[in-house]
Coordinates of N, CA and C in Angstrom, one line a residue:
M1 N 11.4 15.9 -29.9 CA 10.4 14.9 -29.9 C 10.6 13.9 -31.1
N2 N 10.6 12.7 -30.9 CA 10.8 11.7 -32.0 C 9.5 11.6 -32.9
S3 N 9.7 11.0 -34.1 CA 8.5 10.9 -35.0 C 7.4 10.1 -34.5
S4 N 7.8 9.0 -33.8 CA 6.7 8.1 -33.3 C 5.8 8.8 -32.3
A5 N 6.4 9.7 -31.5 CA 5.6 10.5 -30.5 C 4.8 11.5 -31.2
E6 N 5.3 12.1 -32.3 CA 4.5 13.1 -33.0 C 3.2 12.4 -33.6
A7 N 3.3 11.2 -34.0 CA 2.2 10.5 -34.7 C 1.1 10.0 -33.8
V8 N 1.3 10.1 -32.5 CA 0.2 9.7 -31.6 C -0.9 10.7 -31.7
T9 N -2.1 10.1 -31.8 CA -3.4 10.9 -31.8 C -3.9 11.0 -30.4
P10 N -4.2 12.2 -29.9 CA -4.7 12.3 -28.5 C -6.0 11.6 -28.3
A11 N -6.2 11.0 -27.2 CA -7.4 10.2 -26.9 C -8.5 11.2 -26.7
G12 N -9.7 10.8 -27.0 CA -10.9 11.7 -26.8 C -11.2 11.8 -25.3
P13 N -12.1 12.6 -24.9 CA -12.5 12.8 -23.5 C -13.1 11.5 -22.9
L14 N -12.8 11.2 -21.7 CA -13.3 10.0 -21.0 C -14.8 10.2 -20.8
P15 N -15.6 9.1 -20.8 CA -17.0 9.2 -20.5 C -17.2 9.6 -19.1
A16 N -18.4 10.2 -18.8 CA -18.7 10.6 -17.4 C -18.7 9.3 -16.6
P17 N -18.3 9.4 -15.3 CA -18.3 8.2 -14.4 C -19.8 7.7 -14.2
A18 N -19.9 6.3 -14.2 CA -21.2 5.8 -14.1 C -21.5 5.8 -12.6
T19 N -22.8 5.8 -12.3 CA -23.2 5.7 -10.8 C -24.3 4.7 -10.6
G20 N -24.5 4.4 -9.4 CA -25.6 3.4 -9.1 C -25.2 2.0 -9.7
G21 N -26.3 1.4 -10.4 CA -26.1 0.1 -10.9 C -25.8 0.1 -12.4
G22 N -25.2 1.2 -12.9 CA -24.9 1.3 -14.2 C -23.7 0.5 -14.7
P23 N -23.1 1.0 -15.9 CA -21.9 0.3 -16.4 C -20.7 0.2 -15.5
A24 N -20.6 1.0 -14.5 CA -19.5 0.9 -13.6 C -19.4 -0.4 -12.8
V25 N -20.6 -1.1 -12.6 CA -20.6 -2.2 -11.8 C -19.7 -3.4 -12.3
P26 N -19.8 -3.8 -13.5 CA -18.9 -4.9 -14.0 C -17.4 -4.5 -14.0
R27 N -17.2 -3.2 -14.3 CA -15.8 -2.7 -14.3 C -15.2 -2.8 -12.9
R28 N -16.0 -2.4 -11.9 CA -15.5 -2.4 -10.5 C -15.3 -3.8 -10.0
A29 N -16.3 -4.7 -10.5 CA -16.1 -6.1 -10.1 C -14.9 -6.7 -10.7
A30 N -14.6 -6.3 -11.9 CA -13.3 -6.8 -12.6 C -12.1 -6.3 -11.8
A31 N -12.1 -5.1 -11.4 CA -11.0 -4.5 -10.8 C -10.7 -5.1 -9.4
R32 N -11.8 -5.6 -8.8 CA -11.7 -6.3 -7.5 C -10.9 -7.6 -7.6
R33 N -10.7 -8.1 -8.8 CA -10.0 -9.3 -9.0 C -8.5 -9.1 -9.0
L34 N -8.0 -7.9 -8.8 CA -6.6 -7.6 -8.6 C -6.2 -8.1 -7.2
A35 N -5.4 -9.0 -7.1 CA -4.9 -9.5 -5.7 C -3.8 -8.6 -5.3
T36 N -3.9 -8.1 -4.1 CA -3.0 -7.1 -3.6 C -2.6 -7.5 -2.1
G37 N -1.5 -7.1 -1.8 CA -1.0 -7.3 -0.4 C -1.7 -6.3 0.6
V38 N -1.9 -6.7 1.8 CA -2.6 -5.9 2.8 C -1.6 -5.3 3.8
C39 N -1.7 -4.0 4.0 CA -0.7 -3.3 4.9 C -1.5 -2.5 5.9
V40 N -0.8 -2.2 7.1 CA -1.3 -1.3 8.0 C -0.3 -0.1 8.0
L41 N -0.8 1.1 7.6 CA 0.0 2.3 7.6 C -0.2 3.1 8.9
T42 N 0.9 3.5 9.5 CA 0.8 4.3 10.7 C 1.6 5.6 10.6
A43 N 1.1 6.6 11.3 CA 1.8 7.9 11.2 C 1.7 8.6 12.6
A44 N 2.6 9.4 12.9 CA 2.7 10.1 14.2 C 3.1 11.6 14.0
H45 N 2.4 12.5 14.7 CA 2.8 13.9 14.6 C 2.3 14.6 15.8
Q46 N 3.3 15.2 16.5 CA 3.0 16.1 17.7 C 2.0 15.4 18.7
G47 N 2.4 14.2 19.0 CA 1.6 13.5 20.1 C 0.4 12.7 19.6
A48 N 0.0 12.9 18.3 CA -1.1 12.2 17.7 C -0.6 11.0 16.9
V49 N -1.3 9.9 16.9 CA -0.9 8.7 16.1 C -2.2 8.2 15.5
H50 N -2.0 7.5 14.3 CA -3.2 6.9 13.6 C -2.7 5.8 12.8
G51 N -3.5 4.8 12.7 CA -3.2 3.6 11.8 C -4.4 3.3 10.9
T52 N -4.1 2.8 9.7 CA -5.2 2.4 8.9 C -4.8 1.2 8.0
T53 N -5.8 0.4 7.6 CA -5.6 -0.7 6.7 C -5.7 -0.3 5.3
V54 N -4.8 -0.7 4.4 CA -4.9 -0.4 3.0 C -4.5 -1.6 2.2
S55 N -5.0 -1.7 1.0 CA -4.5 -2.8 0.1 C -4.1 -2.2 -1.3
A56 N -4.0 -0.8 -1.3 CA -3.5 -0.2 -2.5 C -2.2 0.4 -2.4
V57 N -1.2 -0.5 -2.1 CA 0.2 -0.1 -2.0 C 1.0 -0.7 -3.1
G58 N 1.8 0.0 -3.9 CA 2.5 -0.6 -4.9 C 4.0 0.0 -5.1
A59 N 4.8 -0.8 -5.7 CA 6.2 -0.4 -6.0 C 6.1 0.5 -7.2
V60 N 6.9 1.6 -7.2 CA 6.9 2.6 -8.2 C 8.3 2.7 -8.9
S61 N 9.3 2.8 -8.1 CA 10.7 3.0 -8.6 C 11.7 2.2 -7.8
R62 N 12.8 1.8 -8.4 CA 13.9 1.1 -7.7 C 14.9 2.1 -7.2
D63 N 15.1 3.2 -8.0 CA 16.2 4.1 -7.7 C 15.7 5.5 -8.1
P64 N 15.3 6.3 -7.2 CA 15.2 6.0 -5.7 C 14.1 5.0 -5.5
L65 N 14.1 4.4 -4.3 CA 13.1 3.3 -4.0 C 11.8 4.0 -3.5
L66 N 10.8 4.0 -4.4 CA 9.5 4.6 -4.2 C 8.4 3.7 -4.2
I67 N 7.4 3.9 -3.3 CA 6.2 3.2 -3.3 C 5.0 4.2 -3.4
S68 N 3.9 3.7 -3.8 CA 2.6 4.5 -3.9 C 1.7 4.0 -2.9
V69 N 0.8 4.9 -2.4 CA -0.2 4.5 -1.5 C -1.5 5.3 -1.8
C70 N -2.6 4.6 -1.9 CA -3.8 5.3 -2.3 C -4.8 5.2 -1.2
L71 N -5.3 6.4 -0.7 CA -6.3 6.5 0.4 C -7.4 7.4 -0.1
R72 N -8.6 7.2 0.6 CA -9.7 8.0 0.2 C -9.5 9.4 0.6
N73 N -10.2 10.3 -0.1 CA -10.1 11.7 0.1 C -10.5 12.1 1.6
G74 N -9.8 13.0 2.2 CA -10.1 13.4 3.6 C -9.9 12.4 4.6
S75 N -9.1 11.4 4.4 CA -8.8 10.4 5.4 C -8.0 10.9 6.6
T76 N -8.2 10.5 7.8 CA -7.5 10.9 8.9 C -6.0 10.6 8.8
F77 N -5.8 9.5 8.2 CA -4.4 9.1 8.1 C -3.6 10.0 7.2
T78 N -4.2 10.3 6.0 CA -3.5 11.2 5.0 C -3.3 12.5 5.7
E79 N -4.2 13.1 6.3 CA -4.0 14.4 7.0 C -2.8 14.3 7.9
L80 N -2.8 13.3 8.8 CA -1.7 13.2 9.8 C -0.4 12.9 9.1
A81 N -0.3 12.1 8.1 CA 0.9 11.7 7.4 C 1.5 12.9 6.7
R82 N 0.7 13.7 6.1 CA 1.1 14.8 5.4 C 1.8 15.9 6.3
K83 N 1.1 16.0 7.5 CA 1.7 16.9 8.5 C 3.1 16.4 9.0
A84 N 3.2 15.1 9.2 CA 4.4 14.5 9.7 C 5.5 14.4 8.5
G85 N 5.0 14.2 7.3 CA 5.9 14.1 6.2 C 6.5 12.7 6.1
T86 N 6.1 11.8 7.0 CA 6.6 10.4 7.0 C 5.5 9.4 7.5
F87 N 5.6 8.2 7.2 CA 4.8 7.2 7.7 C 5.5 5.8 7.8
T88 N 5.0 4.8 8.4 CA 5.5 3.5 8.4 C 4.4 2.5 7.9
A89 N 4.9 1.6 7.1 CA 4.1 0.6 6.4 C 4.4 -0.8 7.0
G90 N 3.5 -1.4 7.5 CA 3.6 -2.8 8.0 C 2.9 -3.8 7.1
L91 N 3.7 -4.6 6.4 CA 3.1 -5.6 5.4 C 2.6 -6.8 6.2
L92 N 1.3 -7.0 6.2 CA 0.8 -8.1 7.1 C 1.0 -9.5 6.6
T93 N 1.1 -10.4 7.6 CA 1.1 -11.8 7.2 C -0.2 -12.4 7.2
S94 N -0.4 -13.7 6.8 CA -1.6 -14.3 6.7 C -2.2 -14.6 8.1
R95 N -1.4 -14.4 9.1 CA -1.9 -14.7 10.5 C -2.4 -13.4 11.1
Q96 N -2.4 -12.3 10.4 CA -2.7 -11.0 10.9 C -4.0 -10.4 10.3
A97 N -5.0 -11.3 9.9 CA -6.2 -10.8 9.4 C -7.0 -10.0 10.4
L98 N -6.9 -10.4 11.7 CA -7.7 -9.6 12.7 C -7.1 -8.2 12.8
V99 N -5.8 -8.1 12.7 CA -5.1 -6.8 12.7 C -5.7 -5.9 11.6
A100 N -5.8 -6.5 10.4 CA -6.3 -5.8 9.3 C -7.7 -5.3 9.5
D101 N -8.5 -6.2 10.1 CA -10.0 -5.9 10.4 C -10.0 -4.8 11.4
W102 N -9.1 -4.8 12.4 CA -9.2 -3.8 13.5 C -8.9 -2.4 12.9
F103 N -7.9 -2.3 12.1 CA -7.5 -0.9 11.6 C -8.4 -0.5 10.4
A104 N -9.3 -1.3 10.1 CA -10.4 -0.9 9.1 C -11.7 -0.6 9.8
N105 N -11.7 -0.7 11.1 CA -13.0 -0.5 11.9 C -13.0 1.0 12.2
P106 N -14.0 1.7 11.7 CA -14.1 3.1 12.0 C -14.4 3.4 13.5
A107 N -14.9 2.4 14.2 CA -15.3 2.6 15.6 C -14.2 2.3 16.6
R108 N -13.0 2.0 16.0 CA -11.9 1.6 16.9 C -11.5 2.8 17.8
T109 N -10.8 2.5 18.9 CA -10.3 3.5 19.9 C -9.4 4.4 19.1
P110 N -9.5 5.8 19.3 CA -8.6 6.7 18.6 C -7.2 6.7 19.2
N111 N -6.3 7.4 18.5 CA -4.9 7.7 19.0 C -4.2 6.5 19.5
Y112 N -3.4 6.5 20.6 CA -2.6 5.4 21.0 C -3.5 4.2 21.5
G113 N -4.8 4.5 21.8 CA -5.7 3.4 22.3 C -5.8 2.4 21.2
Q114 N -5.7 2.7 20.0 CA -5.9 1.6 18.9 C -4.8 0.7 18.8
F115 N -3.7 1.0 19.5 CA -2.5 0.1 19.5 C -2.4 -0.6 20.9
A116 N -3.3 -0.4 21.8 CA -3.1 -0.9 23.1 C -3.0 -2.4 23.2
L117 N -3.7 -3.1 22.4 CA -3.7 -4.6 22.5 C -2.7 -5.3 21.5
L118 N -1.9 -4.5 20.9 CA -1.0 -5.0 19.8 C 0.5 -4.9 20.3
D119 N 1.3 -5.7 19.7 CA 2.7 -5.7 19.9 C 3.4 -4.8 18.9
W120 N 3.9 -3.7 19.4 CA 4.5 -2.7 18.6 C 5.7 -2.0 19.2
Q121 N 6.5 -1.3 18.4 CA 7.5 -0.4 18.9 C 7.6 0.8 18.1
P122 N 8.1 1.9 18.6 CA 8.2 3.2 17.8 C 9.2 2.9 16.6
D123 N 8.9 3.3 15.4 CA 9.8 3.3 14.3 C 10.8 4.3 14.6
P124 N 12.1 4.0 14.7 CA 13.2 5.0 15.0 C 13.4 6.0 13.9
V125 N 12.8 5.8 12.7 CA 12.9 6.7 11.6 C 11.8 7.7 11.5
T126 N 10.6 7.2 11.7 CA 9.4 8.0 11.5 C 8.7 8.4 12.8
G127 N 9.0 7.6 13.9 CA 8.3 7.9 15.2 C 7.0 7.2 15.3
A128 N 6.5 6.7 14.2 CA 5.1 6.1 14.2 C 5.2 4.6 14.8
P129 N 4.1 4.2 15.3 CA 4.1 2.8 15.7 C 4.4 1.8 14.7
A130 N 5.4 0.9 14.9 CA 5.7 -0.1 13.9 C 5.2 -1.5 14.5
L131 N 4.3 -2.1 13.9 CA 3.8 -3.4 14.3 C 4.8 -4.5 14.2
R132 N 4.9 -5.3 15.2 CA 5.9 -6.4 15.2 C 5.2 -7.6 14.5
N133 N 6.1 -8.5 14.1 CA 5.7 -9.8 13.5 C 5.0 -9.7 12.2
T134 N 5.4 -8.6 11.5 CA 4.9 -8.4 10.1 C 5.8 -9.0 9.1
L135 N 5.3 -9.1 7.9 CA 6.1 -9.7 6.8 C 7.3 -8.8 6.5
A136 N 7.0 -7.5 6.6 CA 8.1 -6.5 6.3 C 7.7 -5.2 6.9
T137 N 8.6 -4.3 7.2 CA 8.3 -3.0 7.7 C 9.1 -1.9 6.9
L138 N 8.4 -0.9 6.4 CA 9.0 0.1 5.6 C 8.8 1.4 6.2
S139 N 10.0 2.2 6.4 CA 9.9 3.5 6.9 C 9.9 4.5 5.7
C140 N 8.9 5.4 5.6 CA 8.7 6.1 4.3 C 8.7 7.6 4.5
R141 N 9.2 8.3 3.5 CA 9.2 9.8 3.6 C 8.3 10.2 2.3
I142 N 7.3 11.0 2.6 CA 6.4 11.4 1.5 C 7.1 12.4 0.6
T143 N 7.0 12.1 -0.7 CA 7.7 13.0 -1.7 C 6.7 13.8 -2.6
A144 N 5.4 13.2 -2.7 CA 4.4 13.8 -3.5 C 3.1 13.3 -3.1
C145 N 2.1 14.1 -3.4 CA 0.7 13.8 -3.1 C -0.1 14.3 -4.3
H146 N -0.9 13.4 -5.0 CA -1.7 13.8 -6.1 C -3.2 13.4 -6.0
P147 N -4.1 14.2 -6.4 CA -5.5 13.8 -6.4 C -5.7 12.6 -7.4
A148 N -6.5 11.7 -7.1 CA -6.8 10.6 -8.0 C -8.3 10.2 -7.8
G149 N -9.2 10.9 -8.5 CA -10.6 10.6 -8.4 C -11.1 10.8 -7.0
D150 N -11.7 9.8 -6.4 CA -12.1 10.0 -5.0 C -11.1 9.6 -3.9
H151 N -9.9 9.5 -4.4 CA -8.8 9.1 -3.5 C -7.6 10.1 -3.7
E152 N -6.6 10.0 -2.8 CA -5.4 10.7 -2.9 C -4.2 9.7 -3.0
L153 N -3.3 10.0 -3.9 CA -2.2 9.1 -4.2 C -0.9 9.7 -3.5
L154 N -0.4 9.0 -2.6 CA 0.8 9.4 -2.0 C 2.0 8.7 -2.6
I155 N 3.1 9.4 -2.9 CA 4.3 8.8 -3.4 C 5.3 9.0 -2.3
A156 N 6.0 7.9 -1.9 CA 6.9 8.0 -0.7 C 8.2 7.2 -1.0
E157 N 9.3 7.8 -0.5 CA 10.6 7.1 -0.6 C 10.7 6.2 0.6
V158 N 11.2 5.0 0.3 CA 11.5 4.0 1.4 C 12.9 4.3 1.9
T159 N 13.0 4.8 3.2 CA 14.3 5.2 3.7 C 14.9 4.1 4.5
E160 N 14.1 3.2 5.1 CA 14.6 2.1 5.8 C 13.6 0.9 5.6
G161 N 14.1 -0.3 5.8 CA 13.2 -1.4 5.7 C 13.8 -2.6 6.4
S162 N 12.9 -3.5 6.8 CA 13.3 -4.8 7.5 C 12.3 -5.8 7.1
N163 N 12.8 -7.0 7.0 CA 12.0 -8.2 6.7 C 11.7 -9.0 7.9
G164 N 10.4 -9.7 7.8 CA 10.0 -10.6 8.8 C 9.9 -12.0 8.1
A165 N 9.0 -12.8 8.7 CA 8.8 -14.1 8.2 C 7.3 -14.4 8.0
G166 N 7.0 -15.3 7.2 CA 5.6 -15.7 7.0 C 5.2 -15.6 5.5
S167 N 3.9 -15.8 5.3 CA 3.3 -15.6 4.0 C 2.3 -14.4 4.0
P168 N 2.1 -13.8 2.9 CA 1.4 -12.5 2.8 C -0.1 -12.7 3.0
L169 N -0.7 -11.7 3.6 CA -2.1 -11.5 3.6 C -2.6 -10.8 2.4
L170 N -3.6 -11.3 1.6 CA -4.0 -10.7 0.4 C -5.5 -10.3 0.4
N171 N -5.7 -9.2 -0.3 CA -7.1 -8.7 -0.6 C -7.4 -9.2 -2.0
F172 N -8.5 -10.0 -2.1 CA -8.9 -10.5 -3.4 C -10.4 -10.5 -3.5
D173 N -11.0 -9.8 -4.4 CA -12.5 -9.7 -4.6 C -13.1 -9.1 -3.4
G174 N -12.5 -8.2 -2.7 CA -13.1 -7.6 -1.5 C -13.0 -8.4 -0.2
R175 N -12.2 -9.4 -0.2 CA -12.1 -10.4 0.9 C -10.6 -10.6 1.2
L176 N -10.3 -11.0 2.5 CA -9.0 -11.3 2.9 C -8.7 -12.8 2.7
F177 N -7.5 -13.1 2.2 CA -7.1 -14.5 2.0 C -5.6 -14.6 2.5
G178 N -5.3 -15.8 3.1 CA -4.0 -16.2 3.4 C -3.4 -16.8 2.1
A179 N -2.2 -16.4 1.7 CA -1.6 -16.9 0.5 C -0.5 -18.0 0.8
E180 N -0.5 -19.0 0.0 CA 0.6 -20.0 0.1 C 1.5 -19.8 -1.1
I181 N 2.7 -19.6 -0.9 CA 3.7 -19.1 -2.0 C 4.4 -20.4 -2.5
H182 N 4.2 -20.6 -3.9 CA 4.9 -21.6 -4.6 C 5.7 -21.1 -5.8
E183 N 6.8 -21.5 -6.0 CA 7.6 -21.0 -7.1 C 7.0 -21.6 -8.4
V184 N 7.0 -20.8 -9.5 CA 6.5 -21.2 -10.8 C 7.6 -21.0 -11.8
N185 N 7.4 -21.8 -12.9 CA 8.4 -21.6 -14.0 C 8.3 -20.3 -14.7
E186 N 9.4 -19.7 -14.9 CA 9.3 -18.4 -15.6 C 10.6 -18.3 -16.5
R187 N 10.6 -17.4 -17.5 CA 11.8 -17.1 -18.2 C 12.7 -16.2 -17.5
R188 N 13.7 -16.7 -17.0 CA 14.6 -15.9 -16.1 C 15.2 -14.7 -16.8
S189 N 15.4 -14.9 -18.2 CA 16.0 -13.8 -18.9 C 15.1 -12.5 -18.9
N190 N 13.8 -12.6 -18.7 CA 12.9 -11.5 -18.6 C 13.0 -10.7 -17.3
R191 N 13.6 -11.2 -16.3 CA 13.5 -10.7 -15.0 C 14.1 -9.3 -14.9
H192 N 15.2 -9.1 -15.6 CA 15.9 -7.8 -15.5 C 15.8 -7.0 -16.8
D193 N 14.8 -7.3 -17.6 CA 14.5 -6.5 -18.8 C 14.2 -5.1 -18.4
P194 N 15.0 -4.1 -18.8 CA 14.8 -2.7 -18.4 C 13.5 -2.1 -18.9
D195 N 12.9 -2.7 -19.9 CA 11.7 -2.2 -20.4 C 10.4 -2.9 -19.8
R196 N 10.7 -3.7 -18.9 CA 9.5 -4.5 -18.3 C 9.1 -3.9 -17.0
T197 N 7.9 -3.6 -16.9 CA 7.3 -3.1 -15.6 C 7.0 -4.4 -14.8
S198 N 7.7 -4.5 -13.7 CA 7.7 -5.8 -13.0 C 7.3 -5.7 -11.6
A199 N 6.6 -6.8 -11.1 CA 6.3 -6.9 -9.7 C 7.5 -7.0 -8.9
R200 N 8.7 -7.2 -9.5 CA 9.9 -7.3 -8.7 C 10.6 -6.0 -8.6
A201 N 9.9 -4.9 -8.7 CA 10.5 -3.6 -8.7 C 11.3 -3.3 -7.4
L202 N 10.9 -4.1 -6.3 CA 11.6 -3.9 -5.0 C 12.8 -4.8 -4.9
D203 N 13.1 -5.7 -5.8 CA 14.2 -6.6 -5.7 C 15.5 -5.9 -5.6

């Protein structure tokens, strides 16, 4: 262990989580300002299928190519995906807000019925329904699952992927928005800095 690591003082215990209208409210409101892409995750196992809308998907590693997915504890999707060991992620375009709403509706038709009015095909890698006309499709193999508060964090390796066209559907401040993409000026020398945690992790 190097000297700098030895000098680190352990942090004290975290305060108990706030409930109701206490101090957690402004923190949660601030966290909702994180703009994230919206995906529909699908899984299939022994004749059962399920889809769900999520906005907590992130790039973790380039080699191997890993993503993270966060879902509430006890979710139907997590249970099915863990049994299958795989899932498919469809990154939605700004024209697919109704698709996101549908897969967030707890009263939607179960099993294959929830896909009846949608254009999809079986993912040849995972066997799960892969929605057509998405921004991108990722075939994923679950490598780890960790408890994370009132959610579960899935880590998955992207084994196959394909790109579509369009602009992304975003979740911002608890609402859905269509994004218009414009290039911005940046220091190109920073893009491949090995010490930089980058949103370009999937480049």
